[in-house]
Coordinates of C-alpha atoms in Angstrom, one line a residue:
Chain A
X28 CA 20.5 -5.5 -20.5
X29 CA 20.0 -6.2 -16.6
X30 CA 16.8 -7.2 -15.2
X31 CA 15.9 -7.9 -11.6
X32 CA 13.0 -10.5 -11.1
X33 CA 10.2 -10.4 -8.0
X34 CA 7.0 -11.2 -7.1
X35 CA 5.0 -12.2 -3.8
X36 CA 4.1 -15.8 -4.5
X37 CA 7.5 -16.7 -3.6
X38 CA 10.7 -17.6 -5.3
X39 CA 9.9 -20.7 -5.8
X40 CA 6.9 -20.0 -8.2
X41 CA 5.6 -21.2 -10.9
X42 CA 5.2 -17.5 -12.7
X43 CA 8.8 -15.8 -11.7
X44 CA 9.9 -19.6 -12.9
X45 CA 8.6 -19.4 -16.0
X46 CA 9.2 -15.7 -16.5
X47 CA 12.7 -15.9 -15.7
X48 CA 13.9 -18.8 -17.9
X49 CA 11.9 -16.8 -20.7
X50 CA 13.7 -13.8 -20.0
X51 CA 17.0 -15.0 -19.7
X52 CA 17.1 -15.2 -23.1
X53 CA 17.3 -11.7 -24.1
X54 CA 19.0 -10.1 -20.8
X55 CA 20.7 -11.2 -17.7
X56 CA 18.6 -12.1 -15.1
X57 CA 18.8 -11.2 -11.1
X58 CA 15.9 -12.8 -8.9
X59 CA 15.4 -11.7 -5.5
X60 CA 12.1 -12.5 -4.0
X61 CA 10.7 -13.7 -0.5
X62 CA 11.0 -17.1 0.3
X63 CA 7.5 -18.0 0.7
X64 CA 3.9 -16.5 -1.0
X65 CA 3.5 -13.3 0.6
X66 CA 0.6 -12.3 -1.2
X67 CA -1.8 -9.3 -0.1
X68 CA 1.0 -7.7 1.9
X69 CA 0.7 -4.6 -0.5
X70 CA 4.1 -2.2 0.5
X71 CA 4.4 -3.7 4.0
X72 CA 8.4 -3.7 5.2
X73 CA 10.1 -4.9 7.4
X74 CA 11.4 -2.7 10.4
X75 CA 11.2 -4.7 13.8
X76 CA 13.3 -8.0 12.5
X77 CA 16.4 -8.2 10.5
X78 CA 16.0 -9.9 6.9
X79 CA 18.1 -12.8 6.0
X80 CA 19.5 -13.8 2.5
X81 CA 20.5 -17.0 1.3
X82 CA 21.7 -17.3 -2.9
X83 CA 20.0 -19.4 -4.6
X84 CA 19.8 -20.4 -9.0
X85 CA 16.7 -21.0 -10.9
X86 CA 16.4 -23.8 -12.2
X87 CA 16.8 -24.4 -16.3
X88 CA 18.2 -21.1 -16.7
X89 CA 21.4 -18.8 -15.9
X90 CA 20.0 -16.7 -13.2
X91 CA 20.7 -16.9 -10.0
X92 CA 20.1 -14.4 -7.0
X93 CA 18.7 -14.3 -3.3
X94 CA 15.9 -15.7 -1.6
X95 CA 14.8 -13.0 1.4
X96 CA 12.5 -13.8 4.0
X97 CA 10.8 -10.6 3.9
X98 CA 8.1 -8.8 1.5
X99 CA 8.0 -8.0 -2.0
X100 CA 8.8 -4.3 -0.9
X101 CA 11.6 -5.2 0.8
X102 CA 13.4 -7.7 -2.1
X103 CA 13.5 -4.8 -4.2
X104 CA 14.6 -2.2 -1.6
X105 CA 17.6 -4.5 -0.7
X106 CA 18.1 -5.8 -4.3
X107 CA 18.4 -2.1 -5.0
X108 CA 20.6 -0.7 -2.2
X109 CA 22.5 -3.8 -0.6
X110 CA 22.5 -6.7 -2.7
X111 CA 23.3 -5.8 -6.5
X112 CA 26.1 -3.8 -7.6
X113 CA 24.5 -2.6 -10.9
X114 CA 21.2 -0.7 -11.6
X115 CA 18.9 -2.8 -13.4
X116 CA 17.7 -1.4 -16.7
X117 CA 13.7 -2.8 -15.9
X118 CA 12.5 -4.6 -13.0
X119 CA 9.6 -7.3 -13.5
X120 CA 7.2 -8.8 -10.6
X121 CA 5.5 -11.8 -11.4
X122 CA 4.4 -13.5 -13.3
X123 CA 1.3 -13.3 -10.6
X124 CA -1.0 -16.2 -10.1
X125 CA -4.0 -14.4 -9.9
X126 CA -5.5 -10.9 -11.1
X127 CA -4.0 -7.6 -9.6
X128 CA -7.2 -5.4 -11.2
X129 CA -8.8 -2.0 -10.3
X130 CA -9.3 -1.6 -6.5
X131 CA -7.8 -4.4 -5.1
X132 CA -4.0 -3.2 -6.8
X133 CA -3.9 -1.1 -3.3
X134 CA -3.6 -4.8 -1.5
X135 CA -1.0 -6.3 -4.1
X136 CA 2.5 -7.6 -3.7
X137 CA 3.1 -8.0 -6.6
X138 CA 2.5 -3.8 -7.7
X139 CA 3.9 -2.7 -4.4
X140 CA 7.5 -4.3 -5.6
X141 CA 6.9 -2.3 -8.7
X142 CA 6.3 0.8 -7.1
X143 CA 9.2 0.4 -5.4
X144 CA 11.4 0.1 -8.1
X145 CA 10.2 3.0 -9.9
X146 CA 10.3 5.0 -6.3
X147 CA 13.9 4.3 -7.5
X148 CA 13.3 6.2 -10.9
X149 CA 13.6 2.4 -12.4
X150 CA 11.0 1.2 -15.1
X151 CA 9.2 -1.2 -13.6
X152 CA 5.9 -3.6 -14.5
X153 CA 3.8 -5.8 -12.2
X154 CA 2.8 -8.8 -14.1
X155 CA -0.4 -11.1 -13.1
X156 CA -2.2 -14.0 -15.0
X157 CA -5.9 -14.5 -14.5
X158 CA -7.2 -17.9 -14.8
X159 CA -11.5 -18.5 -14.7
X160 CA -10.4 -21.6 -13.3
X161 CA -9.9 -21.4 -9.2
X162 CA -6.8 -23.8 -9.2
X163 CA -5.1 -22.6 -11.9
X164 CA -4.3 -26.1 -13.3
X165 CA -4.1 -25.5 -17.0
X166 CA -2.6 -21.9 -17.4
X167 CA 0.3 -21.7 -19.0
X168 CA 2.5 -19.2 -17.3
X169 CA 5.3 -20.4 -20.2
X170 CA 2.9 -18.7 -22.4
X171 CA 2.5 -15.8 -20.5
X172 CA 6.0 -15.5 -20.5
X173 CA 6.4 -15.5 -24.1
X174 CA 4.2 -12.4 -24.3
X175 CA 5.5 -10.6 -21.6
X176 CA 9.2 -10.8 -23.6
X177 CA 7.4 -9.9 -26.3
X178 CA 6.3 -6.6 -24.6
X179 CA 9.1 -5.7 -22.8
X180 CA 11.0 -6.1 -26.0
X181 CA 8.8 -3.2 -27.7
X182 CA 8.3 -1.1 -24.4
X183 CA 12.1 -1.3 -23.6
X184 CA 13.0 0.6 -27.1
X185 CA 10.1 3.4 -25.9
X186 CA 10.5 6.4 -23.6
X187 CA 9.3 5.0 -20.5
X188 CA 6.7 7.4 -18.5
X189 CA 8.3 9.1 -15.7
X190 CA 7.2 8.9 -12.7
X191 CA 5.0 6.0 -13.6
X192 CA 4.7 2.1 -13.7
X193 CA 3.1 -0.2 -15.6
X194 CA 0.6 -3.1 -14.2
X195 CA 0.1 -5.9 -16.9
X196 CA -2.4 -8.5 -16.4
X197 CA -3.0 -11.2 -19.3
X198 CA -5.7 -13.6 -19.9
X199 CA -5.1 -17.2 -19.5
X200 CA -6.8 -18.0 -22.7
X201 CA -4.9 -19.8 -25.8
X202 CA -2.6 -16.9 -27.7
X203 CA -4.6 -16.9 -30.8
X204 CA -7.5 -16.1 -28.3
X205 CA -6.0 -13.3 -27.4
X206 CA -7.8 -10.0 -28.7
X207 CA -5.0 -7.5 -28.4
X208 CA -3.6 -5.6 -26.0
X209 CA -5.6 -2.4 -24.1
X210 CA -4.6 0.3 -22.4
X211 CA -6.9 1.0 -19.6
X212 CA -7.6 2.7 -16.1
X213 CA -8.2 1.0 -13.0
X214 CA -11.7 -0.4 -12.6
X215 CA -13.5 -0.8 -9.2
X216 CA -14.2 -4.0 -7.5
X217 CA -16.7 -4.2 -4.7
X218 CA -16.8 -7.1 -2.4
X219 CA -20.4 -8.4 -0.7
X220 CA -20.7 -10.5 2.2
X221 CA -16.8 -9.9 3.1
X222 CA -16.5 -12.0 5.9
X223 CA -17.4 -15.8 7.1
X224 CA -18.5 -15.5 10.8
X225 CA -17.9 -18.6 12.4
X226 CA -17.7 -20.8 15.8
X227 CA -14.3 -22.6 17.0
X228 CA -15.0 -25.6 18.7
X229 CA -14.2 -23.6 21.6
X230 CA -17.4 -21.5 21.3
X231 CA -15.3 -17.9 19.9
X232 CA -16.4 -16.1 17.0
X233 CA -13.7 -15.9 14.3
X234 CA -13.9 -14.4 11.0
X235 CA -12.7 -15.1 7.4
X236 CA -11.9 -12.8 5.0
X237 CA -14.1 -14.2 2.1
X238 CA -16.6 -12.2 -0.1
X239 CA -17.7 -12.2 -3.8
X240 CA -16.3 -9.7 -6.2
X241 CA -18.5 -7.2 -7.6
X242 CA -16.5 -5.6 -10.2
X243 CA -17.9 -2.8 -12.7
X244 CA -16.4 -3.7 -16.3
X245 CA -17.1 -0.1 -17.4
X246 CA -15.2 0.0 -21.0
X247 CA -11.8 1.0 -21.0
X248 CA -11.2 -0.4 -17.6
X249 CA -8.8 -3.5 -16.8
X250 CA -11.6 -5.2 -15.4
X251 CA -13.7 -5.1 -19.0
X252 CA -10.1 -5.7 -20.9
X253 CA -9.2 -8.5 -19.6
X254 CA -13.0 -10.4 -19.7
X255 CA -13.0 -9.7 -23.0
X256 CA -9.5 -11.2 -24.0
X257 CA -7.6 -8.0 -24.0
X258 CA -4.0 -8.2 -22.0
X259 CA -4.6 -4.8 -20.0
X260 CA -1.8 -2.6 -19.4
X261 CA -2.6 0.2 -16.9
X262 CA -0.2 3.1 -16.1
X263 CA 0.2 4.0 -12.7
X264 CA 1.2 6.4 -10.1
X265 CA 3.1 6.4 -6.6
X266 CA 2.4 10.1 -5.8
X267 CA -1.0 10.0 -3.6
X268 CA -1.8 13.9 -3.8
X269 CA -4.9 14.2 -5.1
X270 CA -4.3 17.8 -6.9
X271 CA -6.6 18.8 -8.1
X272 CA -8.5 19.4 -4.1
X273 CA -6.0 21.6 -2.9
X274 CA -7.7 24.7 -4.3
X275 CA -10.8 23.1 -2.7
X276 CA -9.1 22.9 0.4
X277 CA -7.5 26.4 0.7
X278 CA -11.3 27.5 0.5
X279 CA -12.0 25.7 3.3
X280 CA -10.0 28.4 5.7
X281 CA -9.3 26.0 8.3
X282 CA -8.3 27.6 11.7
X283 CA -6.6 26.1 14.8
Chain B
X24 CA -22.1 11.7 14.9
X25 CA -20.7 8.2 15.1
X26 CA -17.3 8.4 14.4
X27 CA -15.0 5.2 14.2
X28 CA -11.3 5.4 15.5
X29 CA -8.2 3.1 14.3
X30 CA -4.4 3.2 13.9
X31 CA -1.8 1.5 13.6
X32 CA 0.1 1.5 16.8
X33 CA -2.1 -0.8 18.4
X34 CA -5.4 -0.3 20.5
X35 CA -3.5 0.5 23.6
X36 CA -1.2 3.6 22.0
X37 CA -1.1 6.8 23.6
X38 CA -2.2 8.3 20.5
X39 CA -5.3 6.7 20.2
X40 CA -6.5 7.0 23.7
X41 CA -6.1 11.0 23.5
X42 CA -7.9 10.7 20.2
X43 CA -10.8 8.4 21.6
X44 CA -11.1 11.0 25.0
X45 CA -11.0 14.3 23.0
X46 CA -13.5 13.1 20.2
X47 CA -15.8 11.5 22.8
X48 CA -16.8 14.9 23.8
X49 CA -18.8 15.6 20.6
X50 CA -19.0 12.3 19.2
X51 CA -20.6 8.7 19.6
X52 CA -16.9 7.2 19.0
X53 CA -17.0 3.1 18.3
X54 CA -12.8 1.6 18.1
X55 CA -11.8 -1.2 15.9
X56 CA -7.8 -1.0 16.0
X57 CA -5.0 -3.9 16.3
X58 CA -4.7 -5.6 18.9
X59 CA -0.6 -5.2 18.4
X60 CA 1.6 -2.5 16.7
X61 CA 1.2 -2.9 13.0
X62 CA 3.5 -0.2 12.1
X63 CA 4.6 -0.4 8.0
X64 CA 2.2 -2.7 7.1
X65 CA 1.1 -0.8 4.6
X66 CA -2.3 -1.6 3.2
X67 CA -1.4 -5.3 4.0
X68 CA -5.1 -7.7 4.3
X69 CA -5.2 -11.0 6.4
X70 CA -6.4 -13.7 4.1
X71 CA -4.9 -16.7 5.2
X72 CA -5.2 -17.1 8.7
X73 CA -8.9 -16.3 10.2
X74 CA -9.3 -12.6 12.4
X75 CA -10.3 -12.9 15.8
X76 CA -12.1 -10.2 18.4
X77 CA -12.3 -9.4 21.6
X78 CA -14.5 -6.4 23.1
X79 CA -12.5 -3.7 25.2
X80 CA -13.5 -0.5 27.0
X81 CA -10.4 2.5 26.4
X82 CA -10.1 4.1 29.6
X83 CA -11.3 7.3 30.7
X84 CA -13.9 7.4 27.9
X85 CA -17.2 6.1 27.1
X86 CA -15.8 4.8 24.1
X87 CA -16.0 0.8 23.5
X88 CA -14.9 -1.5 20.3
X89 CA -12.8 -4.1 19.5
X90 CA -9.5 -5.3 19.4
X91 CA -8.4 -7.2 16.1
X92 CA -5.6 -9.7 15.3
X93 CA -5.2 -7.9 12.1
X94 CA -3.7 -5.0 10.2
X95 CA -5.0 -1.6 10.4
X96 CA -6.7 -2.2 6.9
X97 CA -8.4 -5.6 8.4
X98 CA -9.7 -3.6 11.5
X99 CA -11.6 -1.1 9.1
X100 CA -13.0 -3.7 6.7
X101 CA -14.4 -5.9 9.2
X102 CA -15.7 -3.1 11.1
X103 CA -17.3 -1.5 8.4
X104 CA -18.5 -4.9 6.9
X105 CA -18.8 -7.5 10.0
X106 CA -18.7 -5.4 13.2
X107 CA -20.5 -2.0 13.0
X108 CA -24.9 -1.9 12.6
X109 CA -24.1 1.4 11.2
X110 CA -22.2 3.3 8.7
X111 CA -19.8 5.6 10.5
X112 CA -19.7 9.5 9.1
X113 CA -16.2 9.8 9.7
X114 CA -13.5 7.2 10.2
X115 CA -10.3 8.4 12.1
X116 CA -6.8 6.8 11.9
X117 CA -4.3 7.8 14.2
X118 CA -3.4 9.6 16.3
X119 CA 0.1 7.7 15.1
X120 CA 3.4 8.4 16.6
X121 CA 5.8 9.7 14.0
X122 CA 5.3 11.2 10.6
X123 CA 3.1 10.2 7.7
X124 CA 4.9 12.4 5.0
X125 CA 6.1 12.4 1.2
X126 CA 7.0 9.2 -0.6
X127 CA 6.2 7.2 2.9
X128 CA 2.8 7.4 2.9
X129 CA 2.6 4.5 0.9
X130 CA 4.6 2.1 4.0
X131 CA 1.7 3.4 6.6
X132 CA -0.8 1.3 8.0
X133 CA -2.2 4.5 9.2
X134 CA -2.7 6.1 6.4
X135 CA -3.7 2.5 4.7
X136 CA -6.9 2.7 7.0
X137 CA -8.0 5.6 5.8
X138 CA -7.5 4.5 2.3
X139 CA -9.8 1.4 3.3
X140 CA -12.9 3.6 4.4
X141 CA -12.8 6.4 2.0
X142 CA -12.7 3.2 -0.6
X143 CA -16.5 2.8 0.5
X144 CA -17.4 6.4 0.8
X145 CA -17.0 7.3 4.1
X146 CA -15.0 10.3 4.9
X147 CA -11.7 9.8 6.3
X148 CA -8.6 11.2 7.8
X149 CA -5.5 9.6 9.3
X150 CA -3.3 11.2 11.5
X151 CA -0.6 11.6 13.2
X152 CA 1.9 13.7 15.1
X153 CA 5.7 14.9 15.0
X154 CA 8.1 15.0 17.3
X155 CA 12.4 15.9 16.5
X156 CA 12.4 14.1 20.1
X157 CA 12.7 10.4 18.8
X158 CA 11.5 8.4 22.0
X159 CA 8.5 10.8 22.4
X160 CA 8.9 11.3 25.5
X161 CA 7.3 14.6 26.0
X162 CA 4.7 15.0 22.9
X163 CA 1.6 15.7 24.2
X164 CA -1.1 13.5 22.6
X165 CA -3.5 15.1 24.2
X166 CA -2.6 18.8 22.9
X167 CA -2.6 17.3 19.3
X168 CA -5.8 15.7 20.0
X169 CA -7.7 19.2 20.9
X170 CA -6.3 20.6 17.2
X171 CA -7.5 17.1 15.6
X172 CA -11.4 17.9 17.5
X173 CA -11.5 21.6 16.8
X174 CA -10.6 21.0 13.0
X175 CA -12.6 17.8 12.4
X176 CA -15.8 19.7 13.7
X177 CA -14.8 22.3 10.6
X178 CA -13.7 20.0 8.3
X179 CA -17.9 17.9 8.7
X180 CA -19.1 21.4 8.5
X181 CA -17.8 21.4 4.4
X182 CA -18.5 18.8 1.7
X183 CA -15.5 16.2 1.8
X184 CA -14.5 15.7 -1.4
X185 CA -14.9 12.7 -3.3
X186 CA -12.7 9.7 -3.7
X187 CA -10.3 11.5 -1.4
X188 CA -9.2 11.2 2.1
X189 CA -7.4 13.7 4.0
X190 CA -3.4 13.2 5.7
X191 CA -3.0 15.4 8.6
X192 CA 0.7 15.9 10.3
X193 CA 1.1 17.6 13.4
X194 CA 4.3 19.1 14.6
X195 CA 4.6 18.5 18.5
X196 CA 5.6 22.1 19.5
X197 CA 3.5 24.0 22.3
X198 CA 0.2 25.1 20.6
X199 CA 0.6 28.8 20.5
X200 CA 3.9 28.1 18.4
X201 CA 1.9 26.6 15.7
X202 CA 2.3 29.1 12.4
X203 CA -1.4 27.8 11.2
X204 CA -2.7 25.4 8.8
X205 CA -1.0 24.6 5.3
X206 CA -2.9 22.7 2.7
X207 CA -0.1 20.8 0.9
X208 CA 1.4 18.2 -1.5
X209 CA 3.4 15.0 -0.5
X210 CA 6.9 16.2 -0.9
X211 CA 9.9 13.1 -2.1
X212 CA 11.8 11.3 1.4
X213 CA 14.9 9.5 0.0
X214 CA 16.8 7.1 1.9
X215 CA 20.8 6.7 2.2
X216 CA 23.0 3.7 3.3
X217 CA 19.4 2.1 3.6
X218 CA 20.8 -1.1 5.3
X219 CA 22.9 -2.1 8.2
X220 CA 24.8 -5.1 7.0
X221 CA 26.0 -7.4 10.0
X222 CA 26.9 -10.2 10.6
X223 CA 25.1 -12.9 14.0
X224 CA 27.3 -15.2 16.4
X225 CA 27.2 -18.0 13.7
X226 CA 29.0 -16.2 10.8
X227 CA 25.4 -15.7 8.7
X228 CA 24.9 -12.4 7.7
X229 CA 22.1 -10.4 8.1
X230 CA 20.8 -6.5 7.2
X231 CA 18.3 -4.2 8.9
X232 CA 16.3 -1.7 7.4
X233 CA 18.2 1.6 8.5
X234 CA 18.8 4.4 6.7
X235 CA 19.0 8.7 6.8
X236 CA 16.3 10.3 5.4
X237 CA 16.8 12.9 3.3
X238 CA 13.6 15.2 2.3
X239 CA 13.3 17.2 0.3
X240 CA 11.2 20.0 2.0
X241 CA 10.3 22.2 -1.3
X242 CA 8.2 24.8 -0.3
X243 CA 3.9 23.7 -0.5
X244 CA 5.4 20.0 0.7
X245 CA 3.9 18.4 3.7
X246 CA 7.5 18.0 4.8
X247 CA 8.6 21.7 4.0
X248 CA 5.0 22.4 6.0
X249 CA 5.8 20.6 9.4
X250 CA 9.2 21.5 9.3
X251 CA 8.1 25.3 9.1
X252 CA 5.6 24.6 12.1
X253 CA 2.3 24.3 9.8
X254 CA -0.2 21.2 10.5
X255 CA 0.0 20.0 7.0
X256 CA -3.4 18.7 5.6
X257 CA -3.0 16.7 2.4
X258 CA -5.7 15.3 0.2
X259 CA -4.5 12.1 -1.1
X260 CA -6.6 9.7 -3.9
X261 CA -6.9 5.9 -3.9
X262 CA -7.3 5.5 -7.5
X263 CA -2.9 4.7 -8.9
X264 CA -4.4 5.3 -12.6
X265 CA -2.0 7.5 -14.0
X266 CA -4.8 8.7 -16.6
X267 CA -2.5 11.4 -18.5
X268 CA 0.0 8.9 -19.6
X269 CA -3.2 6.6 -20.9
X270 CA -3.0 8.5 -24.7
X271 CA 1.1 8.3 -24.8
X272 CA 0.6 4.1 -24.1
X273 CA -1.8 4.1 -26.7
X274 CA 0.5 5.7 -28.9
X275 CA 3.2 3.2 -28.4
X276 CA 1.0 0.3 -30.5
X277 CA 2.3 -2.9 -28.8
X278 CA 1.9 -6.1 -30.8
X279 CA 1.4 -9.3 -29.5

């Protein structure tokens, strides 16, 4: 079994490190990620530069691959059409550091590179950890790991959805906290008092993305799965259309 | 009608200016676009670096707003959130140079905007027009802007629809060429020999994102729909659940 290794914290990571050495045990790993954390670049590419490669092995395991200075979008699109000469049988990004959770998946990385993949017709998961704790000092992405093999062990012998991927998140509590795993739908996160508007020393306003997450934890979302111990594993889509207005719209009679 | 204006080839783009002059004729119109071209970046947010303003006038309008060292979804957040005393009724993307169709919907900044408002309830639209000429040299902005103000005024006339926004594609052929108005569904844009593989002075190689599209213009597509000379108007959704494949997950019973 071939899989091909992202994510948009970079390839030097502590998840994709973790994940990869795990995974190497049951199937040969390729990694190719961007060089550096390219976090919230959602499916950005890159059109007006050229991307460079440089091979690179991960250390404490057999893989190797490419290090790409571009975004998580455009590992996989090279991976899939310049660099590898096989088509992987599943294609992991992560192991996030940090939530990708209702809303805010539309900013993330780490599900664009996923989306990508399966633009491909490619099974593909997006795989985030979500720590209470800011710094993320204690969570174990080796255990993460563990259950992510576990997973893709058991989803690997299924029919994978077509025209779908999946987004995994998993709480960093101890295993035996762990509830189960849920199947959920998106949730919505709202953000209040989004940006910090402040003074350079120069006397020009400058703003910070900041803001405090509202989120809804409506049951059966990934939001209320994952604060209540549940790893949350949400299908997606990459076809926008929302269908079910185009009837609505015919209505409409729009002339020109 | 306050009507807010962005896109993602940067606040000084043909497009936009047409689209700022046309609207201002029926509109209070406010601008909050990038200060650069952004084009691909996707729904891409600036988080690590702080977002700066500057105040600007756009020429040959009474429109004013801002200028944003951001992405197009940056420009919409802060103005919803830091910039604007009001709430805009209809936020406006575009008018971009070059398609928004299919599959790539999910690479454009302009359509990313429109995501970002219709994410807090505003009704939007991105748009954007398309020429076979590839410089542009003779599209008339300014033609395509007239279609975008005598179908907006219809479009506030009805009840958007909820957690939707609405893609628009305009082909650039003389107005009275126009077949009429085809409510559609993203149709599939494949790529071939994706990458140029070269090689620079010093020996290292390097690739640049290339490629042939190849569409698949099925008929009810957006791309079958501008090809055949129709605006194409598609309603596209913000929330990637895939809800129908939700029971078939839960079938599958994964263990931890």
């Amino acid at each position: 079994m071939n899989i091909l290794i992202t994510n948009d914290d970079g390839i030097y990571s502590e998840g994709l490190t973790a994940l990869v050495q795990e995974m190497s045990e049951v199937a040969n790993i390729t990694v190719v990620a961007p060089d550096r954390e390219r976090s919230a670049t959602a499916h950005a590419i890159t059109m007006h530069k050229p991307l460079r490669t440089e091979k690179i092995h991960i250390p404490n395991s057999k893989a190797s691959g490419w290090k790409v200075n571009g975004t998580p979008s455009d590992c996989v699109k090279l991976a899939l059409e310049a660099l590898l000469d096989f088509t992987p049988d599943l294609v992991l990004s992560g192991i996030n550091r940090g939530p990708n959770l209702g809303t805010d998946v539309i900013y993330s990385g780490t599900v664009s590179a996923a989306i990508e993949a399966a633009l491909s017709g490619i099974p593909a998961i997006a795989l985030s950890i979500i720590s209470h704790n800011h710094n993320y000092e204690n969570v174990s992405f080796n255990s993460a790991a563990q259950i992510v093999k576990k997973l893709c062990m058991q989803i690997l012998e299924r029919v994978f959805p077509e025209d779908s991927l999946l987004n995994i998140n998993i709480p960093s509590v101890e295993q035996d906290e762990i509830v189960g795993v849920a199947i959920t739908h998106l949730g919505t996160i709202k953000y209040k008092n989004s940006f910090d508007r402040r003074m350079d020393p120069r006397g020009k306003i400058y703003y910070w993305l900041a803001g405090e997450a509202i989120d809804n934890d409506e049951i059966g979302s990934d939001v209320w799965a994952v604060k209540n111990k549940y790893i949350s594993i949400t299908p997606l889509l990459f076809d926008l259309t929302k269908y079910e207005v185009i009837e609505t719209l015919k209505k409409w009679d729009l002339q020109i």
